Amino acid sequence: EVQLLESGGGLVQPGGSLRLSCAASGFTFSSYAMSWVRQAPGKGLEWVSVIYSGGSSTYYADSVKGRFTISRDNSKNTLYLQMNSLRPEDTAVYYCAKGRYYYGSGSYYYFDYWGQGTLVTVSS
Amino acid sequence: DIQMTQSPSSLSASVGDRVTITCRASQSISSYLNWYQQTPGKAPKLLIYAASSLQSGVPSRFSGSGSGTDFSLTISSLQPEDFATYYCQQSYNTLKYTFGQGTKLEIK
């Protein structure tokens, strides 16, 4: 059974830092791209970042580029999100999501499993 | 960036109704479109991938269609557990995935 368990959320002051972790089990972690997706209170889903299976390819939403860093430790089956220079607008539940490809007429990518989320609150 | 726009933003319907939610992309995305369902306090759940492929375990009353810029999610006969918020998401741009703003489906 696939399980994704986020941790590391909490209350942090503006300008502060936080590192989120996502412990994965039930699948070959090193073979799959992983993403972070966030949801501000009462708002919709916002994709934050993706890291592909090798770990060398990473991409970010414009809203977090230069402040957040995604990484993975395939030996520990763990995904990370280092968040620096945090702003009140970064307040959200942060989900990690496992990606999967379906190879039909193209290479279709989707998020097939999600963690339960961890809440980050940026406030003084 | 590819913008995804859902309509309507909210919808009231009754158990047994047929409901359709639409999603429009700001540029052609072929069939690189997924649909998710989210209930309050829970993580999103994948319903449809590649515009029309039903995820394993998802009831057959859910279906997806469309290609290019216009897509739809249809629920053929609403059940009580279907009242939730639905999101579309494009995977055409693999450097920057984007979601629609969501459609909240409420009980009439």
Tab-separated table of C-alpha atoms in Angstrom, chain A residues 35 37 39 43-47 50 52 59-62 65 95 101-102 105-117, chain B residues 1 30-34 36 38 41-46 48-50 53 55 87 89-91 94-101:
chain	number	residue	atom	x	y	z
A	35	SER	CA	5.806	17.006	-6.204
A	37	VAL	CA	1.264	20.989	-3.843
A	39	GLN	CA	-3.542	24.826	-0.427
A	43	LYS	CA	-8.440	28.341	-1.384
A	44	GLY	CA	-7.669	26.025	-4.267
A	45	LEU	CA	-4.721	23.802	-5.051
A	46	GLU	CA	-1.419	25.341	-6.135
A	47	TRP	CA	1.395	23.234	-7.548
A	50	VAL	CA	8.533	18.806	-8.837
A	52	TYR	CA	12.153	13.939	-11.198
A	59	TYR	CA	11.165	22.910	-11.254
A	60	TYR	CA	9.248	25.492	-9.264
A	61	ALA	CA	6.204	27.727	-9.387
A	62	ASP	CA	7.108	31.364	-9.927
A	65	LYS	CA	11.305	30.167	-7.123
A	95	TYR	CA	0.849	18.020	0.345
A	101	TYR	CA	3.113	8.326	-16.236
A	102	TYR	CA	0.561	6.706	-18.491
A	105	SER	CA	-0.528	8.326	-27.522
A	106	GLY	CA	1.656	10.563	-25.357
A	107	SER	CA	3.346	10.485	-21.949
A	108	TYR	CA	0.531	11.534	-19.660
A	109	TYR	CA	1.540	12.560	-16.145
A	110	TYR	CA	-0.708	12.711	-13.104
A	111	PHE	CA	-0.617	12.654	-9.298
A	112	ASP	CA	-1.924	9.266	-8.234
A	113	TYR	CA	-1.234	9.344	-4.497
A	114	TRP	CA	-1.232	12.199	-2.012
A	115	GLY	CA	-0.186	12.542	1.621
A	116	GLN	CA	-2.500	13.887	4.295
A	117	GLY	CA	-0.743	17.271	4.331
B	1	ASP	CA	2.252	29.775	-18.334
B	30	SER	CA	-3.908	17.917	-26.232
B	31	SER	CA	-5.245	15.366	-23.710
B	32	TYR	CA	-2.851	16.273	-20.894
B	33	LEU	CA	-5.662	16.938	-18.442
B	34	ASN	CA	-6.465	15.327	-15.098
B	36	TYR	CA	-9.295	15.418	-8.896
B	38	GLN	CA	-11.410	16.850	-2.743
B	41	GLY	CA	-10.165	18.217	5.361
B	42	LYS	CA	-8.943	15.497	3.003
B	43	ALA	CA	-6.255	15.207	0.385
B	44	PRO	CA	-7.257	15.358	-3.283
B	45	LYS	CA	-8.117	12.086	-5.002
B	46	LEU	CA	-7.411	11.319	-8.652
B	48	ILE	CA	-9.585	10.923	-14.382
B	49	TYR	CA	-6.219	11.119	-16.154
B	50	ALA	CA	-5.302	11.787	-19.780
B	53	SER	CA	-9.116	7.505	-18.538
B	55	GLN	CA	-8.514	5.845	-12.395
B	87	TYR	CA	-10.133	20.436	-9.762
B	89	GLN	CA	-4.916	20.050	-13.740
B	90	GLN	CA	-2.789	20.248	-16.861
B	91	SER	CA	0.327	18.148	-17.350
B	94	THR	CA	6.069	19.370	-17.446
B	95	LEU	CA	8.057	22.239	-16.011
B	96	LYS	CA	5.048	23.917	-14.422
B	97	TYR	CA	1.904	22.005	-13.608
B	98	THR	CA	-1.198	24.114	-12.972
B	99	PHE	CA	-4.623	23.545	-11.479
B	100	GLY	CA	-7.957	25.130	-12.170
B	101	GLN	CA	-9.480	27.222	-9.399
